[in-house]
Each structure stands twice: as structure tokens, then as C-alpha cells.
Amino acid sequence: MRTTRNDRILLAHGGGGQLMDDLIRHHILPSLKNDALAGLGDSARLNLASSSVCFTTDSYVVKPLFFNGGDIGKLAVCGTVNDLAVAGSKPVALALSLIIEDGFEFEFLDKILTSIGQAARRSNVEVVTGDTKTVEAGAADKIFINTAGIGQTLAGVDLGFEKIAVGDKIVINGTIGDHGMTIISQRADIKFESQLKSDCAALAGLTCELLENTTGIKFMRDPTRGGLAATLNEISRSTGLSIEVRETDIPIKPVVQAAADMLGFDVLTIANEGKFVAIVSPESADECLNISRNHPLGADAQIIGEVVETHDVPLVELETRIGGKRIVQMPYGRELPRIC
Amino acid sequence: MLDRINKAQKLINSACEALGRRIDIMEVCGTHTVSIFRNGIRSILPESLKLLSGPGCPVCVTDQGYIDTVLNLADRNDCIIATYGDMIRVPGKDHSLETKQAKANVKVVLSSEDALQLAKDNPEHTVVFVAVGFETTAPATAVVVREAAAESIDNFCVLSGHKLVVPAMRALLSGKNDNIDAFLCPGHVSVIIGYGAFAEIVEDFNRPCVVAGFEAVQIVDGLAEICRQLSTGKAELTSVYSAVVSEKGNIAAQQIVDECFEPVDGYWRGLGKIERSTLRLNDKYGQFDAFKRFDISETPSEERKDCRCGEVLCGLIDPPVCGLFGQTCTPQEPVGPCMVSSEGACAAWFKYGREKIHKR
Ligand code: SF4
């Protein structure tokens, strides 16, 4: 079926007139239904119990817009929710901005909005305010999304680099590289592409459960762009401590490994969208692992290594499968454009 | 797997101890270099065994003159340069292809087929395929040259910088670095040329040549076999990759290369001019030879004095010995090709090496 201009976004949909009103009332509001948004005020009012809030923002430009395991809408919600979650907060509200290219099909826009709504409901956050702009064909690539989010800091939780000490364990909630390899493979059009699936998921349920039931978590981060390698290096640089991880303990799906080998990537540097790295005291590591493994998003959780003394310069070192050692560098070069 | 590693490790240790001297083993393939670093193989070897990364990375061994030729062609408005990704960041005299990419006549291709397709899609331009690589990639270039001939795609041509491994090994032992005790030979090149091709190195220079695959275990097995030979004092040609490699190799691939190319004297970075070491399109396919089409004579041009890639490629120094390593020369801003290519020795040392452990 050929699409007509009526099935597509027009520049005028961003113009503030009747078309814009239609777009908001007939496409956006139904997907995101909630009281705060329904008022269509210029800003949302939030009543927060805690005086400590976390606040974050991120823009999403992933290409392709739809991929196995998610789409740009789900990613835009999960990504921002995860940034709030690993900061030790319970996400409450999101702001959503859409920048849409003239000619973008409503069919796809509706799909994206539906998945934004679903992802938000699943992670118990509401989209309370938003904005839509349209730009001329060629001025954007189909659709770009920005989300900002607010979370309430969990009582008694105070995470930070400065709490990390020698002997702390490094916990990850599952396999690495799934999101990045899915996107890269879809673009590179490789054979077993269909077996790859992004791990895109909102982690707040699991992180809140962990933080509310254990005391030993000192720091958390979601290893998105740059993958596990970037996150571990950041921790090492910020603390001045070194890190040792074991290759055999790092969970990687065989199909992800195969795709990475084929295309010449190191899985450690590949992006994740549903993973956290937690630095936990040795006493509470097993408890964290158990809680994680009983949660659907942590079934493959593992303790992958430890924080160790620095001898010379802070380093992240990997004990390889054959018992050798090598450095894990901050990823460089080979930039992967538009993975999230 | 660990059992096999342990066994090989014991063999290596006792052989090195018995020999009681430093042993230099050179791998002549960038894929081996990367695997050795990625698996931390150096860290499980005895101090006295030194692994040298030889002239095995196609981008690294490509002579400066060739790179400048490509850059000059990129300046022409009637040409499109089709190149593999690694090549594009190699610094030339005053810039790299990357800086010319904005002009949109430099295109990164994933295969020789893509380059030919580019020619079909752009009939008003001449597409110059920057064909570098060893025996493993030459057959793919030959295939598209034949295809271009069969379909009369006249706006396609090849600037062949394809190199041959064995002449480079001979050149090393004939003067550049005769301290090399043995070679770890690349599995995939051997699949094409057959492991028999290395026999002349064993016979003429009495150096063990052992063909190995790219997995950690295969490499360690290969090193153990080399150590065994060195300790018995008898150099042999062996393959520990025998399931895939035959003595004669892939005859069909060799035939198509022979049909299209002839070996000529060529320039290598660090090694200089080596006899019959470079593949050039033969007369039958001369019309697709970019050197002929644009009347280019291959002349060596000066390498940067401060970049020591030449010595690195000959196994004379480890990358950290170069004063620029990790200082002004990093993968983000590479000064020489050995830091540009993901298979280059400098990039591998930078990415995986703990300089202080390995620097001797
Ligand atoms: S470190 Fe850089 S400048 Fe030095 S030899 Fe390697 S590539 Fe050349």
C-alpha cells in the first residue's frame, strides 16, 4: 500500500495550529495517558516526598529506529530510567521531546509512541510533559527523541566513587554486548542477525530491590556506549584503584561473541541498554547476586572481578581464558555512530 | 583447553631453559599479533622468549609512495577512490584520505565487489580500487578484475599494492634482521598458498616455520612446536593447523591470481625494495591497471624520520621504544600506519599491552 501525504508528518504538524493539536490529541496523548499530561499545561507540577532528587537527560538518535528487542521509543524511556536507577533513585517522571522530519510516516510514529507508553508503564514512570517539533526533510533523520527524567533518591542510599575500596566485588546483571551487536549486525546485514536481540530494558525495578534489601552497594553505572570496558576504566580512573576481571566469568552469549569476532569488535567495548555494573562490598556480593538472579533482568548475573590495589598507574586488567593477562583500555577510535 | 595450554607451556619453558639464551620468534601476520595480545599470550611465556610482530599488517607494510599516489588520485575530480576502511587514516605527506573524504570522492568499501559496484553505479567517474593485502585478499581482487573485463566495465581500475609474504621473510633474514630464530606462519595465508610455500625459508635459512591458526590454543601450540624444534636444533616446516591447511593450498585461488597478476619488484615500508614481492596486473588485464591508466611510476617516498614503523615491522624495536608511542602517537591521532591499523603492532601494544611488563 502506498502512503499518501495524509499518512505522514508535515511541517505544519509542528506549527502550533490545528494539525499540531490533532497530532497531540490523536497520536501522543492516547499512548501516554496520564493526568499530568492530559492537562496540556506548559509545565507539569510534581509533588515529591523526598527532598533529594536525581535529574538527568539524554537524546536518542539510534539507527535503525526499529531493531530486534526494541525501538527508539523504548530506548528513550529505558535509557533515561536507567540513568536515574543507577544513581540510586526511583524514577518518577519523564519529559519527552520529539523532533520529527517532514514526511515521517504516522504508522511508525504511532508504533514508537505506543512503545514509549508501554515502557513508561512498565517502569512505573509517567511522561508528564513534552514538546514536538517538525523540521524540513533532510534536516533530521526521521525522528530524534530527547527524554529528561526525575527520580527520588531512595532513603539511606548514597552511592559514589569515593565509597569504593580495595576488595570490593564487581557484579553485572547479565550478558554483555547484546544491544550494540544487534544494531551493528542489523546494519552490516550479517547472516545470523535474527538471533541477536537487544537487551533494552528498564532496570529501576531490580536496582530499587537491590538497594532496599542490601547495604553493601557502593556504586552503580549502566555500561552503555563504550561498553563494560569504558565503565570499568571510568571507575578505575575516578578512584585511582585498579580492577581485575576474569574473562571466563563475564557472561557473553555465543551468538554475540560470534558476531563480534566476525566483524572485528571486542565485546567488552560494545554497548548495553539493560545492564548495570555494581561495585559491592565483599560481604554483600553473594546477596546481591541472589537477588539479581531471582529477578527476570538478572538471571545471568555474575561476579566478574574485584577492585585491587594500584601498583603503578590505575589499570583495568583482564585475566584471559588461557590464564594470561592483558589490559582493558578505554575504548577509542572506531566510533560507532548512532547506537543509542 | 587449559590442559592443552599447560602442556604447551611446560614444553616451552623447558625448551627455553635448555637453550639458555634469548629466543626471537616472529609472527608475520597481523591477525596473530592481535590474538596474541588479546589473549595475553605474552604474559604466560618465559622472559627469554620474545615475540616480534613482523611485516604482517597490510596497511603497515604499504610504502609511503603508494599512499601518496592514492592521495594524488583522490585530488582528481574524475576519480572515485574505493578503499578498505583501515587505509583511510594512514597519514600521507601532509594529510590522509580521511581529510579528503569530505570531498565525497573517497568511499570506504567492505569488499572488492563493492568497489566494482561503485564503478557500475558511477559510470561518469573512474573508480580506483585501492587493493592492498596479502595472498588472502589478492584472489578477491582478481575475481572482480575478471568480472570487469567480462562485462567491459571500463571505468574500473585497480591500484594493486598486493604483497607476498615469503619474499618479505627472505628479505628480513637476508639482512634486515637475521636474529629471528623462527617464524610463526599465518594460517589463512597458508590456506591459499599452501604451507609448502614456506619450505624455502626452512631450506635456505634453516629457520623453523610453523603454521598456526588464530585461536589462543593454536598459537601456543605453534610456539611450543617452534621451541621443540629449536631445542633439537633441527628446523622443520610444520603445520599445527593441518585440518584446514594443505601443502599445496587452494589451487583455484592461486590460478585466478596467476591469471590476472604477475609478481614484480615492490617497495615495502621498513624493508625497502624487495624482488618479486608485489603483485601487479599482467598485460592481459593491463587496461584495468591504475598505474598504467594514469601513467604512474611507483617511486618510494621518504618516510617520516620520527616514526619508527620501519624498525617495528622488521622486529628491530618494540613500539614503546619509539619516542612518539603513546605521546604524540595514539590510535586517536596516529602518526604512523602501525598505530592506524587495528592489526598494527603499535596499536596492539597501545591497546592491550602493559608497557612496563613487556618492555625489555
Ligand atoms: S608509535 Fe607511532 S610513530 Fe612510533 S613507530 Fe609506531 S606508528 Fe610510528
XYZ file of C-alpha atoms and ligand atoms in Angstrom:
708
model
C 0.000 0.000 0.000
C 1.365 3.420 -0.923
C 1.369 6.025 1.775
C -0.051 9.444 0.991
C 0.770 12.819 2.480
C -2.090 12.262 4.931
C -0.258 9.311 6.420
C 2.793 11.367 7.073
C 4.058 14.094 9.336
C 4.002 17.522 7.701
C 5.999 20.543 8.703
C 2.710 22.099 9.823
C 2.324 19.408 12.482
C 4.900 21.368 14.430
C 3.349 24.742 13.662
C 1.215 25.174 16.764
C -2.109 25.157 14.884
C -4.877 22.676 14.215
C -2.603 19.965 12.813
C -0.423 20.110 15.875
C -3.423 19.836 18.116
C -4.531 16.749 16.153
C -1.109 15.208 16.492
C -1.099 15.687 20.244
C -4.691 14.637 20.916
C -4.932 11.742 18.488
C -1.471 10.267 18.491
C 0.539 11.309 21.517
C -1.974 11.521 24.376
C -3.675 8.169 23.762
C -0.345 6.343 24.034
C 0.857 8.134 27.118
C -2.422 8.622 29.008
C -1.973 10.222 32.407
C -3.476 13.110 34.372
C -0.482 15.380 34.418
C -0.135 15.269 30.640
C -3.870 15.434 29.897
C -3.981 18.964 31.336
C -1.656 20.081 28.495
C -0.184 22.820 30.656
C 3.124 24.444 29.820
C 4.827 22.591 32.641
C 3.998 19.753 34.981
C 3.797 20.083 38.729
C 5.244 17.213 40.735
C 4.701 16.510 44.412
C 7.781 14.685 45.631
C 8.121 13.152 49.073
C 11.879 13.353 49.245
C 13.940 16.498 49.126
C 16.737 14.735 47.298
C 16.043 14.151 43.645
C 18.074 12.883 40.704
C 17.654 14.668 37.402
C 19.021 13.552 34.033
C 18.577 13.906 30.282
C 19.615 12.019 27.167
C 18.928 12.225 23.444
C 18.232 9.228 21.236
C 19.197 9.072 17.590
C 19.563 5.315 17.077
C 19.606 3.993 13.535
C 17.717 1.812 12.628
C 14.670 3.078 14.540
C 13.318 -0.448 14.995
C 15.542 -3.323 15.997
C 15.148 -6.773 17.444
C 14.273 -6.281 21.102
C 13.119 -2.684 20.940
C 12.879 0.602 19.116
C 13.895 4.218 19.604
C 10.843 4.827 21.828
C 11.554 2.030 24.275
C 15.215 3.027 24.279
C 14.371 6.663 25.068
C 12.395 5.624 28.136
C 14.678 2.829 29.360
C 17.869 4.814 28.838
C 16.752 7.715 30.981
C 15.088 5.472 33.575
C 18.351 3.525 33.843
C 20.413 6.667 34.359
C 18.121 7.520 37.289
C 18.115 3.945 38.584
C 21.890 3.530 38.781
C 22.162 6.840 40.582
C 20.239 5.195 43.432
C 16.843 6.711 42.783
C 13.326 5.598 41.989
C 12.272 7.177 38.678
C 9.076 9.223 38.917
C 8.539 11.384 35.865
C 9.822 11.927 32.354
C 9.752 14.775 29.874
C 9.577 13.790 26.229
C 10.646 15.834 23.211
C 10.205 14.669 19.661
C 11.980 16.136 16.670
C 10.343 14.725 13.572
C 11.362 15.010 9.930
C 8.772 16.174 7.431
C 7.336 13.111 5.699
C 7.821 10.631 8.532
C 5.008 8.064 8.410
C 2.372 8.150 11.146
C 2.374 4.374 11.103
C 5.908 4.382 12.529
C 5.314 7.347 14.805
C 2.357 5.550 16.388
C 4.415 2.416 16.882
C 7.109 4.424 18.612
C 4.597 6.287 20.803
C 2.940 3.024 21.797
C 6.222 1.580 22.873
C 7.070 4.752 24.811
C 3.778 4.348 26.656
C 4.385 0.675 27.329
C 7.928 1.174 28.534
C 6.872 4.015 30.826
C 4.047 1.995 32.366
C 6.357 -0.960 32.862
C 8.864 1.135 34.733
C 6.205 2.995 36.748
C 7.062 6.428 35.433
C 4.777 8.937 33.779
C 5.570 11.165 30.851
C 4.368 14.393 32.422
C 5.439 16.994 29.915
C 6.698 17.172 26.384
C 7.287 19.019 23.176
C 7.107 18.271 19.473
C 8.983 19.967 16.675
C 8.976 19.202 12.987
C 11.844 20.009 10.652
C 12.224 20.040 6.865
C 13.049 16.830 5.070
C 16.789 16.239 5.360
C 17.209 18.352 8.497
C 16.794 15.282 10.730
C 16.872 11.546 10.063
C 13.205 10.521 10.537
C 12.885 11.102 14.271
C 15.089 12.129 17.170
C 13.899 11.842 20.748
C 15.040 13.555 23.901
C 13.899 12.485 27.326
C 14.665 14.023 30.697
C 13.806 12.318 33.950
C 13.395 12.923 37.643
C 13.842 10.292 40.325
C 13.548 10.345 44.091
C 16.680 9.247 45.881
C 15.983 6.108 47.898
C 16.094 6.629 51.649
C 19.512 5.960 53.121
C 21.108 5.407 49.735
C 24.228 7.369 48.891
C 26.285 5.990 46.039
C 29.594 7.362 44.867
C 33.092 6.627 43.581
C 34.586 7.696 46.891
C 32.996 4.736 48.672
C 34.779 2.153 46.521
C 37.579 0.259 48.285
C 40.115 -2.478 47.575
C 38.456 -5.888 47.837
C 35.058 -4.748 46.574
C 33.381 -7.097 44.114
C 32.135 -6.212 40.659
C 28.674 -7.521 39.828
C 26.940 -7.413 36.458
C 23.304 -8.426 35.948
C 23.751 -10.432 32.745
C 25.280 -10.869 29.315
C 27.141 -8.014 27.660
C 27.188 -6.652 24.120
C 23.645 -7.650 23.152
C 22.353 -4.191 22.254
C 25.376 -2.951 20.339
C 25.886 -6.136 18.347
C 22.193 -6.215 17.431
C 22.380 -2.710 15.990
C 25.725 -3.205 14.280
C 24.696 -6.532 12.786
C 21.408 -5.191 11.534
C 23.362 -2.502 9.712
C 26.078 -4.814 8.481
C 23.395 -7.242 7.361
C 25.114 -10.354 8.646
C 23.730 -13.861 8.402
C 22.729 -14.699 11.960
C 21.385 -11.208 12.626
C 17.954 -12.588 13.571
C 19.398 -14.474 16.531
C 20.646 -11.264 18.101
C 18.360 -9.297 20.374
C 18.915 -6.007 22.167
C 18.837 -6.204 25.962
C 16.998 -2.840 26.091
C 15.126 -2.840 29.427
C 14.351 -0.556 32.350
C 16.403 -1.545 35.367
C 14.743 0.501 38.090
C 12.699 -2.420 39.476
C 15.816 -4.502 40.023
C 18.085 -1.702 41.244
C 15.494 -0.467 43.750
C 15.009 -4.001 45.050
C 18.764 -4.370 45.467
C 19.246 -1.027 47.166
C 16.301 -1.540 49.503
C 17.387 -5.016 50.579
C 21.169 -4.808 50.812
C 23.543 -2.319 52.290
C 26.804 -3.068 50.549
C 26.232 -1.423 47.165
C 28.672 1.431 46.763
C 28.332 2.455 43.179
C 26.355 1.592 40.057
C 26.632 2.506 36.398
C 24.926 1.360 33.229
C 27.572 0.327 30.683
C 26.032 1.849 27.549
C 28.304 3.422 24.906
C 31.856 2.127 25.280
C 30.512 -0.983 26.993
C 31.930 -2.683 30.056
C 35.437 -1.534 29.106
C 34.516 2.153 29.351
C 32.633 1.751 32.634
C 35.415 -0.185 34.343
C 38.025 2.299 33.153
C 35.953 5.192 34.375
C 35.701 3.584 37.802
C 39.416 2.899 37.872
C 40.335 6.432 36.805
C 37.946 8.095 39.228
C 39.020 6.026 42.223
C 42.698 5.663 41.448
C 42.258 1.944 42.139
C 42.853 -0.912 39.737
C 40.375 -3.522 38.605
C 40.809 -7.163 37.760
C 38.162 -9.061 35.839
C 38.067 -12.659 34.653
C 37.176 -13.401 31.048
C 35.606 -16.729 31.987
C 33.193 -15.051 34.416
C 31.938 -12.340 32.066
C 28.638 -13.529 30.597
C 28.519 -13.267 26.804
C 26.022 -15.011 24.514
C 27.822 -17.221 21.964
C 25.968 -15.547 19.091
C 27.079 -12.096 20.281
C 30.663 -13.326 20.522
C 30.434 -14.835 17.045
C 29.081 -11.612 15.536
C 31.766 -9.548 17.264
C 34.539 -11.871 16.087
C 33.230 -11.777 12.573
C 33.073 -8.000 12.430
C 36.263 -7.469 14.410
C 34.866 -5.976 17.621
C 35.847 -6.549 21.225
C 32.613 -7.393 23.084
C 33.912 -5.592 26.161
C 33.562 -2.309 24.275
C 30.073 -2.930 22.906
C 27.047 -1.027 24.219
C 24.417 -2.452 26.565
C 20.974 -0.997 27.275
C 19.692 -3.238 30.054
C 22.735 -3.824 32.227
C 24.278 -2.331 35.324
C 27.668 -2.770 36.864
C 27.560 -2.616 40.654
C 30.531 -2.272 42.960
C 29.641 -4.015 46.207
C 31.381 -4.813 49.455
C 32.696 -8.395 49.601
C 30.238 -9.307 52.387
C 27.155 -8.400 50.403
C 28.260 -9.644 46.978
C 26.531 -13.018 47.248
C 23.322 -11.440 48.470
C 23.325 -9.033 45.505
C 23.903 -11.934 43.193
C 20.998 -13.891 44.668
C 18.554 -11.018 44.492
C 19.599 -10.327 40.919
C 19.348 -13.918 39.827
C 15.800 -14.120 41.153
C 14.785 -11.158 39.017
C 13.958 -11.599 35.319
C 16.551 -8.955 34.384
C 19.303 -10.594 36.414
C 19.060 -14.298 35.679
C 22.607 -14.385 34.286
C 24.132 -12.134 36.935
C 27.773 -12.779 37.790
C 30.570 -11.549 39.988
C 33.133 -10.744 37.320
C 36.071 -9.431 39.314
C 37.430 -7.257 42.098
C 38.795 -3.850 42.879
C 42.510 -4.206 43.663
C 45.431 -2.111 44.826
C 47.122 0.075 42.224
C 50.815 -0.595 41.763
C 51.827 1.981 39.300
C 49.017 3.573 37.392
C 45.344 2.624 37.809
C 44.584 -0.145 35.326
C 41.806 -2.467 34.303
C 43.262 -5.891 33.737
C 41.622 -8.969 32.257
C 42.628 -12.497 33.135
C 42.115 -14.258 29.814
C 40.679 -17.704 29.191
C 44.156 -19.176 28.951
C 45.300 -17.636 32.218
C 47.184 -14.763 30.574
C 46.719 -11.127 31.436
C 46.059 -8.105 29.329
C 44.954 -4.544 29.767
C 41.424 -3.408 29.003
C 41.752 0.095 27.590
C 39.247 2.872 27.492
C 37.729 2.246 24.054
C 38.967 4.577 21.344
C 38.854 5.188 17.628
C 36.352 3.137 15.733
C 33.441 5.247 16.767
C 30.082 3.614 16.381
C 27.731 6.334 15.280
C 24.140 6.328 16.461
C 23.922 3.204 18.518
C 21.522 4.762 21.018
C 41.680 -26.226 26.840
C 43.672 -25.228 29.905
C 45.268 -28.697 29.933
C 46.500 -28.215 26.417
C 47.808 -24.752 27.287
C 49.584 -26.068 30.376
C 51.195 -28.860 28.427
C 52.421 -26.495 25.733
C 53.596 -24.023 28.349
C 55.699 -26.711 30.075
C 57.261 -27.659 26.777
C 58.080 -24.029 26.018
C 59.539 -23.449 29.471
C 61.820 -26.461 29.429
C 62.976 -25.798 25.865
C 63.787 -22.177 26.681
C 65.630 -23.193 29.805
C 67.661 -25.799 27.901
C 68.547 -23.257 25.221
C 69.619 -20.759 27.866
C 69.504 -17.732 25.581
C 67.062 -15.216 24.245
C 64.802 -16.606 21.539
C 63.144 -14.342 18.966
C 60.052 -15.703 17.275
C 58.363 -13.557 14.672
C 54.698 -13.720 13.738
C 54.203 -12.448 10.196
C 50.507 -11.792 10.355
C 48.504 -9.002 11.973
C 45.719 -11.374 12.983
C 48.257 -13.351 15.018
C 49.528 -10.122 16.584
C 46.057 -9.115 17.718
C 45.188 -12.561 19.041
C 48.475 -12.792 20.946
C 47.736 -9.510 22.688
C 44.028 -10.035 23.176
C 44.620 -13.371 24.863
C 47.513 -12.167 26.969
C 49.797 -14.828 25.499
C 52.985 -12.867 26.117
C 52.238 -12.856 29.829
C 52.366 -16.658 30.078
C 55.667 -17.036 28.212
C 59.111 -17.178 29.817
C 61.159 -13.961 29.914
C 63.688 -15.274 27.438
C 61.135 -15.908 24.710
C 60.440 -12.777 22.737
C 57.636 -12.429 20.236
C 58.226 -9.983 17.397
C 55.420 -8.611 15.253
C 56.676 -8.759 11.690
C 55.531 -7.272 8.401
C 52.092 -8.851 8.581
C 49.684 -5.963 8.584
C 48.809 -4.934 5.033
C 48.262 -1.268 5.801
C 51.520 -1.082 7.775
C 53.791 -2.551 5.113
C 52.370 -0.350 2.381
C 55.048 2.042 1.257
C 54.662 5.784 1.706
C 54.978 6.324 -2.053
C 51.904 4.198 -2.694
C 49.927 6.162 -0.119
C 50.944 9.456 -1.659
C 49.902 8.098 -5.063
C 46.455 7.329 -3.693
C 46.222 10.803 -2.184
C 47.133 12.383 -5.510
C 44.462 10.362 -7.301
C 41.933 11.473 -4.692
C 42.565 15.064 -5.771
C 41.326 14.389 -9.283
C 37.726 15.296 -9.953
C 37.196 12.433 -12.384
C 38.100 9.675 -9.873
C 36.401 7.910 -7.010
C 38.762 6.164 -4.609
C 37.388 2.894 -3.227
C 39.354 1.752 -0.208
C 39.188 -0.556 2.777
C 38.498 1.327 5.994
C 41.890 0.854 7.639
C 43.680 2.640 4.831
C 41.801 5.847 5.127
C 43.507 7.186 8.233
C 47.074 6.477 7.189
C 48.877 9.797 7.145
C 50.430 10.731 3.823
C 52.775 13.614 3.110
C 50.526 16.269 4.539
C 47.138 14.669 5.098
C 45.232 11.404 4.968
C 42.388 10.118 2.811
C 40.083 10.833 5.715
C 40.603 14.546 5.302
C 39.653 14.162 1.653
C 36.591 12.101 2.444
C 34.595 15.279 2.859
C 35.062 15.856 -0.859
C 32.982 12.711 -1.236
C 35.185 11.034 -3.810
C 36.719 8.697 -1.244
C 34.486 5.749 -0.406
C 35.092 3.026 2.147
C 34.222 -0.426 0.800
C 33.957 -3.742 2.615
C 34.845 -5.901 -0.362
C 36.280 -5.776 -3.864
C 32.753 -6.491 -5.119
C 31.571 -3.253 -3.503
C 34.296 -1.384 -5.366
C 33.184 -2.816 -8.692
C 29.575 -1.992 -7.875
C 30.629 1.575 -7.210
C 32.019 1.703 -10.748
C 28.756 0.361 -12.166
C 26.799 2.954 -10.202
C 29.024 5.868 -11.230
C 29.680 5.499 -14.953
C 30.846 9.101 -15.280
C 33.739 8.547 -12.842
C 36.741 6.253 -12.868
C 36.693 4.119 -9.739
C 40.177 3.325 -8.452
C 40.202 0.349 -6.108
C 42.993 0.652 -3.559
C 43.848 -3.051 -3.430
C 46.128 -3.838 -0.532
C 46.590 -7.051 1.388
C 48.448 -10.320 1.159
C 47.734 -13.577 -0.613
C 44.432 -13.793 1.253
C 42.863 -10.765 -0.416
C 44.502 -10.912 -3.854
C 42.089 -13.609 -5.161
C 39.084 -11.391 -4.388
C 40.681 -8.559 -6.358
C 41.404 -10.935 -9.239
C 37.776 -12.039 -9.298
C 36.452 -8.514 -9.813
C 39.087 -7.689 -12.393
C 37.913 -10.677 -14.436
C 34.332 -9.609 -13.900
C 35.104 -6.061 -15.016
C 36.764 -7.461 -18.147
C 33.877 -9.809 -18.901
C 31.299 -7.056 -18.500
C 33.504 -4.351 -20.065
C 33.281 -2.046 -17.072
C 35.922 0.293 -18.347
C 35.622 2.920 -15.635
C 37.029 0.486 -13.062
C 40.701 0.067 -12.301
C 42.915 -1.365 -9.595
C 45.906 0.212 -7.908
C 47.418 -3.048 -6.786
C 49.559 -2.945 -3.671
C 49.069 -6.651 -3.003
C 52.089 -8.132 -1.269
C 53.586 -11.587 -0.942
C 54.640 -12.894 2.458
C 57.514 -15.213 1.615
C 59.715 -12.645 -0.205
C 59.394 -10.383 2.848
C 60.545 -13.183 5.149
C 63.537 -13.747 2.858
C 64.343 -10.037 2.893
C 64.300 -9.979 6.679
C 66.668 -12.900 7.018
C 68.899 -11.644 4.228
C 69.988 -8.600 6.121
C 67.282 -6.584 7.859
C 67.068 -8.788 10.935
C 68.869 -12.092 10.959
C 68.387 -12.516 14.720
C 64.981 -14.020 14.076
C 65.106 -17.621 15.284
C 61.838 -18.850 13.822
C 58.569 -17.838 12.190
C 55.031 -18.421 13.309
C 53.303 -18.537 9.929
C 49.749 -17.369 9.294
C 47.017 -19.957 8.911
C 44.800 -18.105 6.457
C 47.623 -17.165 4.073
C 48.684 -20.811 4.172
C 45.189 -21.945 3.279
C 45.685 -20.076 -0.015
C 49.361 -20.602 -0.827
C 49.765 -23.968 0.945
C 52.221 -24.470 3.785
C 54.700 -25.840 1.271
C 55.380 -22.228 0.253
C 57.394 -21.708 3.430
C 59.716 -24.648 2.678
C 62.291 -22.365 1.059
C 62.716 -20.447 4.325
C 63.430 -23.659 6.206
C 65.775 -24.939 3.495
C 67.646 -21.758 2.635
C 67.856 -20.203 6.088
C 67.472 -23.141 8.460
C 64.710 -21.469 10.464
C 61.689 -23.353 11.831
C 58.427 -22.319 10.166
C 55.266 -23.402 11.933
C 51.817 -22.657 10.546
C 49.188 -21.996 13.216
C 45.583 -20.849 13.443
C 44.459 -17.751 15.303
C 42.945 -19.101 18.487
C 44.975 -18.829 21.651
C 45.485 -22.580 21.957
C 46.604 -22.903 18.361
C 49.117 -20.104 18.761
C 50.537 -21.530 21.980
C 50.733 -24.967 20.333
C 52.600 -23.388 17.434
C 55.064 -21.704 19.772
C 55.618 -24.991 21.598
C 56.368 -26.729 18.312
C 58.865 -23.991 17.401
C 60.565 -24.352 20.793
C 60.737 -28.099 20.360
C 62.463 -27.699 17.014
C 64.869 -25.074 18.334
C 65.850 -27.285 21.249
C 66.566 -30.233 18.967
C 68.462 -27.957 16.609
C 66.568 -29.132 13.561
C 64.472 -26.638 11.643
C 61.365 -28.089 10.049
C 58.260 -26.996 8.246
C 55.216 -27.987 10.284
C 51.587 -27.075 10.418
C 49.677 -27.316 13.671
C 46.646 -26.172 11.701
C 46.620 -29.208 9.452
C 42.879 -29.755 9.400
C 42.476 -26.670 7.241
C 45.843 -26.203 5.559
C 47.233 -28.436 2.868
C 50.741 -28.448 1.499
C 49.632 -27.146 -1.874
C 46.921 -24.770 -0.735
C 43.920 -23.566 -2.685
C 44.834 -24.247 -6.304
C 41.773 -22.484 -7.718
C 42.618 -19.290 -5.832
C 46.242 -19.494 -6.964
C 45.151 -19.969 -10.557
C 42.961 -16.930 -10.656
C 45.718 -14.821 -9.083
C 48.193 -16.178 -11.661
C 45.756 -15.440 -14.438
C 45.487 -11.754 -13.512
C 48.692 -10.804 -11.729
C 52.432 -11.098 -12.071
C 54.964 -10.625 -9.274
C 57.109 -7.506 -9.685
C 59.714 -5.788 -7.539
C 57.970 -3.622 -4.989
C 58.621 -1.235 -2.143
C 57.773 -2.067 1.456
C 57.769 0.192 4.453
C 60.846 -0.562 6.510
C 62.074 -3.292 4.197
C 62.651 -1.191 1.085
C 62.632 -2.707 -2.371
C 62.047 -6.464 -2.447
C 62.357 -8.541 -5.584
C 59.209 -10.116 -6.954
C 57.277 -9.255 -3.800
C 54.338 -7.252 -5.123
C 51.511 -8.234 -7.430
C 50.823 -6.083 -10.481
C 48.092 -6.757 -13.048
C 49.589 -8.529 -16.056
C 49.325 -7.465 -19.706
C 46.142 -9.416 -20.281
C 44.353 -7.210 -17.761
C 46.599 -4.174 -18.230
C 43.683 -1.930 -19.119
C 42.483 -2.232 -15.512
C 45.868 -1.330 -14.059
C 45.625 2.108 -12.461
C 49.405 2.525 -12.684
C 49.153 2.245 -16.466
C 45.918 4.157 -16.842
C 47.230 7.202 -15.031
C 50.829 6.680 -16.077
C 52.128 6.459 -12.524
C 55.542 5.077 -11.776
C 55.874 3.687 -8.299
C 58.597 5.594 -6.550
C 59.423 5.277 -2.888
C 58.936 8.458 -0.951
C 60.557 9.498 2.272
C 59.133 8.169 5.487
C 58.818 10.414 8.489
C 62.053 10.378 10.397
C 60.490 10.303 13.841
C 58.058 7.444 13.144
C 59.891 4.156 13.604
C 57.330 1.868 11.959
C 60.027 0.537 9.644
C 62.057 -0.796 12.549
C 58.924 -2.075 14.287
C 57.945 -4.027 11.161
C 61.388 -5.635 10.986
C 61.183 -6.675 14.630
C 64.151 -4.449 15.489
C 62.369 -2.455 18.173
C 59.209 -2.816 20.236
C 56.751 0.053 19.687
C 57.252 1.636 23.140
C 60.889 2.282 22.163
C 59.607 4.818 19.638
C 59.653 8.220 21.294
C 56.236 9.118 19.925
C 54.481 5.969 21.205
C 51.548 6.878 23.422
C 52.712 10.502 23.472
C 52.069 12.239 20.171
C 51.147 8.942 18.504
C 47.938 7.317 19.727
C 45.123 5.467 17.972
C 43.085 8.682 18.040
C 45.859 10.645 16.380
C 48.180 8.184 14.745
C 51.485 9.318 13.310
C 52.338 6.088 11.506
C 50.377 3.246 9.928
C 51.307 0.760 12.681
C 49.167 2.854 15.018
C 46.353 3.346 12.483
C 45.603 -0.226 11.608
C 43.778 -2.321 14.167
C 46.255 -5.063 13.219
C 49.293 -2.845 13.597
C 51.867 -3.668 16.253
C 51.840 -0.171 17.747
C 48.033 -0.180 18.081
C 48.098 -3.628 19.722
C 50.788 -2.588 22.198
C 48.861 0.557 22.972
C 45.534 -1.182 23.386
C 46.429 -4.340 25.239
C 49.984 -4.008 26.471
C 51.126 -3.142 29.906
C 54.170 -1.436 28.636
C 56.214 -1.898 31.753
C 55.716 -5.642 31.891
C 56.698 -6.221 28.328
C 59.325 -3.604 27.741
C 62.703 -5.264 27.890
S 54.371 4.581 17.800
Fe 53.553 5.768 16.107
S 55.260 6.980 15.398
Fe 56.116 5.354 16.654
S 56.554 3.700 15.237
Fe 54.507 3.339 15.969
S 53.195 4.314 14.477
Fe 55.250 5.137 14.144
